[in-house]
PDB file of C-alpha atoms in Angstrom:
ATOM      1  CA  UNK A   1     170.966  94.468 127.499  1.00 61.00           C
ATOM      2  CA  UNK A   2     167.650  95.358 125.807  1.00 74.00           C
ATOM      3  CA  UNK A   3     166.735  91.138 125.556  1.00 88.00           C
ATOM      4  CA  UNK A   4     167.295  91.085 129.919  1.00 90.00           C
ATOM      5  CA  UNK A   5     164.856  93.996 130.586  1.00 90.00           C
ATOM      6  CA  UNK A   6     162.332  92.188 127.753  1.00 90.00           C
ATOM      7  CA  UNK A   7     163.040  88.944 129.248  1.00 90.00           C
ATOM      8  CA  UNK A   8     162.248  90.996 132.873  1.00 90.00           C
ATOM      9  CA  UNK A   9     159.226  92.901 131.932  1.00 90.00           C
ATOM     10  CA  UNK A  10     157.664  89.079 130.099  1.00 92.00           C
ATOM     11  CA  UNK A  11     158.071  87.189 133.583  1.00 91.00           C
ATOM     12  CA  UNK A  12     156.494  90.195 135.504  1.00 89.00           C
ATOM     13  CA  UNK A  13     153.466  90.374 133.272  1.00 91.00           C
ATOM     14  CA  UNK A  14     153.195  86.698 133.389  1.00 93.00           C
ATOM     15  CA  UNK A  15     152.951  86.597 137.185  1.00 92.00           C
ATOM     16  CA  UNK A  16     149.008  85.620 138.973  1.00 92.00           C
ATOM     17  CA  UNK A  17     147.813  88.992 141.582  1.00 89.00           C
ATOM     18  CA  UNK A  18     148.613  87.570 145.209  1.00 90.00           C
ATOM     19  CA  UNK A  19     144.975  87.430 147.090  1.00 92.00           C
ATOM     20  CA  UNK A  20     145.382  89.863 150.109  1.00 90.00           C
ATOM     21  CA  UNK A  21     143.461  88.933 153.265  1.00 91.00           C
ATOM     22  CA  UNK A  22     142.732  92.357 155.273  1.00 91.00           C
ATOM     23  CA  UNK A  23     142.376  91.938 159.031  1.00 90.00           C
ATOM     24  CA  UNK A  24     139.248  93.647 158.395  1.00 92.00           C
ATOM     25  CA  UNK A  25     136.789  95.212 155.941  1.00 91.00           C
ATOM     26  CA  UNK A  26     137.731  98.252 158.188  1.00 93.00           C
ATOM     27  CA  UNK A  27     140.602 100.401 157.443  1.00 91.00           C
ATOM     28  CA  UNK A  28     140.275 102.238 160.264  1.00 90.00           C
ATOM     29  CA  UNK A  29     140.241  99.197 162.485  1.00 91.00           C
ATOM     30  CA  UNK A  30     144.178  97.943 161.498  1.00 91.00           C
ATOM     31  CA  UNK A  31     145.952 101.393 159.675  1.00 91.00           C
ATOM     32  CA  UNK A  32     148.182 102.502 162.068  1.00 89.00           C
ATOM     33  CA  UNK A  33     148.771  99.906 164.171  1.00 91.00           C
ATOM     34  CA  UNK A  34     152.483  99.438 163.627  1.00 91.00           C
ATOM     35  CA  UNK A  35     153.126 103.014 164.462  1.00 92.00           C
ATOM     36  CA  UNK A  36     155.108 103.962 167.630  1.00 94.00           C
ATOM     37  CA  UNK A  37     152.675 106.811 168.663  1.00 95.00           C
ATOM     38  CA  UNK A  38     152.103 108.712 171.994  1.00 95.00           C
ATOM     39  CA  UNK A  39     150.053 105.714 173.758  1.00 95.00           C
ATOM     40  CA  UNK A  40     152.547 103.732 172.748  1.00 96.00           C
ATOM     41  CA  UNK A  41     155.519 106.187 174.489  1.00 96.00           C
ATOM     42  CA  UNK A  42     153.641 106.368 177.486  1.00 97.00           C
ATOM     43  CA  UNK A  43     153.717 102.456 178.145  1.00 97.00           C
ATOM     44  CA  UNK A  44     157.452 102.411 177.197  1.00 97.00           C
ATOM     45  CA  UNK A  45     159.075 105.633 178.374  1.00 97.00           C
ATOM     46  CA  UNK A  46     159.482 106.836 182.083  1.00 96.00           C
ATOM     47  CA  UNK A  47     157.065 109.390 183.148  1.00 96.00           C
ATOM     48  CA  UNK A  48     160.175 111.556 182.841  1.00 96.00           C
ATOM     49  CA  UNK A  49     160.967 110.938 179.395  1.00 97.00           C
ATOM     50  CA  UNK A  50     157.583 110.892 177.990  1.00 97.00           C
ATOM     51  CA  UNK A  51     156.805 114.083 179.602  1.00 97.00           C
ATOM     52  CA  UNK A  52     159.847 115.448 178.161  1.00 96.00           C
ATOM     53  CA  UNK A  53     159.184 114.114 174.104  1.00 97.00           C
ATOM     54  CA  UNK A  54     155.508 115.343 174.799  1.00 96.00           C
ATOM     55  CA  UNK A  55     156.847 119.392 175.308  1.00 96.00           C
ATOM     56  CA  UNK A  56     159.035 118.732 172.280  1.00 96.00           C
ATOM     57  CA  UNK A  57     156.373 117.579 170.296  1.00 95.00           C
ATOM     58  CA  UNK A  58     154.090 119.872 171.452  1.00 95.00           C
ATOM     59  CA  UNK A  59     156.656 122.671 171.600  1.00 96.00           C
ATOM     60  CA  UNK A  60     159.104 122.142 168.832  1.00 93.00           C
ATOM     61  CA  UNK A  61     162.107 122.227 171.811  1.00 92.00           C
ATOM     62  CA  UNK A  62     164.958 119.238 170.987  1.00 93.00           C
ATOM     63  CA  UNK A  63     165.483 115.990 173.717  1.00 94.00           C
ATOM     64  CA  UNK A  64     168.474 115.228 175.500  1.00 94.00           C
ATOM     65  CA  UNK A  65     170.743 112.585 174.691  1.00 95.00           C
ATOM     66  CA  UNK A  66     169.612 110.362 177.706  1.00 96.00           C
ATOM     67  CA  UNK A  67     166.100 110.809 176.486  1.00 96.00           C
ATOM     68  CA  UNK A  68     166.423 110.223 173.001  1.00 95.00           C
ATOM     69  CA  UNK A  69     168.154 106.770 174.029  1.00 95.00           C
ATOM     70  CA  UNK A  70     165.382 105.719 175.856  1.00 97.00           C
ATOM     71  CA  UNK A  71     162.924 106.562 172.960  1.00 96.00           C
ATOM     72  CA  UNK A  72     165.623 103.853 170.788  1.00 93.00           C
ATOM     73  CA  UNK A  73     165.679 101.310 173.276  1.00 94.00           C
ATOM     74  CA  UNK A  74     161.788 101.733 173.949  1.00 96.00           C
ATOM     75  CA  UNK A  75     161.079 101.239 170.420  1.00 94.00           C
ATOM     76  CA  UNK A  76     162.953  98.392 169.842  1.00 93.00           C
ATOM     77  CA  UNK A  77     161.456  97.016 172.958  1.00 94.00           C
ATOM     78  CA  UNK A  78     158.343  97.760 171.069  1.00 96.00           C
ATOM     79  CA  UNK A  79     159.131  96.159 168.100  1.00 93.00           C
ATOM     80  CA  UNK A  80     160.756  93.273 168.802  1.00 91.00           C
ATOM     81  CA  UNK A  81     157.527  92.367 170.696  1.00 94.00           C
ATOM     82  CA  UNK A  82     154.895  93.149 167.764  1.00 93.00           C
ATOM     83  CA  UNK A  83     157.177  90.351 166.096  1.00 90.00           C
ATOM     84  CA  UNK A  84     160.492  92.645 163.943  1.00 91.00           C
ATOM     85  CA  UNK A  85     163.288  91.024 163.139  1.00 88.00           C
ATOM     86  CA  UNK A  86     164.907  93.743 160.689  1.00 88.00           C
ATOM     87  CA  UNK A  87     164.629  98.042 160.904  1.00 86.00           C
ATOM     88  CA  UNK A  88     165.449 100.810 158.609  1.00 86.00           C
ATOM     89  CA  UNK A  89     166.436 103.964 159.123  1.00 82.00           C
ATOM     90  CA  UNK A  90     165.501 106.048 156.271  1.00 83.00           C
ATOM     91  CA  UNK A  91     167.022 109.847 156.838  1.00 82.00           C
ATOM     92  CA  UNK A  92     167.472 112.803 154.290  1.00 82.00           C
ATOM     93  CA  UNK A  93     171.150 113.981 154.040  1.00 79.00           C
ATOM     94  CA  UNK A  94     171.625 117.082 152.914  1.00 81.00           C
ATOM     95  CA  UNK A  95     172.597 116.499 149.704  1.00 83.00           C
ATOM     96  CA  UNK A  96     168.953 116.293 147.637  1.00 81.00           C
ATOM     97  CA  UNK A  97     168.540 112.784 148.178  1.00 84.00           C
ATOM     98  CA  UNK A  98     167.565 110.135 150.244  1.00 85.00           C
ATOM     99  CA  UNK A  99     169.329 107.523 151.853  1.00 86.00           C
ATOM    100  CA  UNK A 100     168.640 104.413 154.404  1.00 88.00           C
ATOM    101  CA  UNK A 101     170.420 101.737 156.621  1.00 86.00           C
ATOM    102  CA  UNK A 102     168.779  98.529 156.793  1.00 86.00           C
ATOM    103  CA  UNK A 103     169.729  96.163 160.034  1.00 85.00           C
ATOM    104  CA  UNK A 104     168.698  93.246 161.819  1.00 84.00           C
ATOM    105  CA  UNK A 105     167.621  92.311 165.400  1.00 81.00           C
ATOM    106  CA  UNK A 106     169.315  88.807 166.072  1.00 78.00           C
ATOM    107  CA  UNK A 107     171.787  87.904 168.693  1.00 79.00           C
ATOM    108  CA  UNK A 108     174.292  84.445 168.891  1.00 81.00           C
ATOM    109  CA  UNK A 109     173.186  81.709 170.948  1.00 84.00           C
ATOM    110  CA  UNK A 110     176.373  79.995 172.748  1.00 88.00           C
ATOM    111  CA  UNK A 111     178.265  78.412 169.868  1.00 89.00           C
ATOM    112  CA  UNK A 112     178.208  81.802 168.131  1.00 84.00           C
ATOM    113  CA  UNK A 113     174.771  81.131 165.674  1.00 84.00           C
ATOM    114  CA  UNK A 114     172.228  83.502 165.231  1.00 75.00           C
ATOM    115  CA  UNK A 115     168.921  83.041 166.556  1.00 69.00           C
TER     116      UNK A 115
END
């Protein structure tokens, strides 16, 4: 077992850096862009539900089922169009640990293949 996690640890160290290109020299001008924040809400949700996971926020009062939906369906929306193909949902049962479901956005074209 101990030769594996040598033979593991000698191709890791052996491996070149990957250059990173940054959209900019900027932090500020990309970090955060992938987030599904308010501005984001408002051009998804109805004027209903937006008002409705503003209070919560702002409040600390729970959404309805309907609601909370919407906020799913909007995000995907969301995502799907900034160019996601896969999600995870990363939660903390209560049991001291964490756990996460990893899926995919794909649906079957006509003979039953995923596109």
């Amino acid at each position: 077992m101990a030769t594996i996690r040598f033979k593991a640890l000698q191709e890791l160290f052996s491996r070149q850096a990957q250059k990173v290109e940054y959209p900019s020299l900027k932090a500020s001008d990309y970090f955060g862009i992938n987030v599904f924040d308010m501005s984001k809400m408002k051009k998804y949700l109805s004027k209903e539900a937006f008002k409705s996971v503003e209070k919560a926020m702002k409040e600390g009062t729970g959404i309805d089922r309907t609601v909370a939906d919407q906020v799913a369906v909007s995000m995907k929306e969301w995502a799907i169009s900034r160019g996601a193909t896969h999600y995870t949902h990363w939660f903390h049962p209560l049991t001291d640990a964490t756990a996460e479901k990893h899926d995919a956005f794909f649906e079957l074209d006509l003979e039953g293949r995923p596109f």
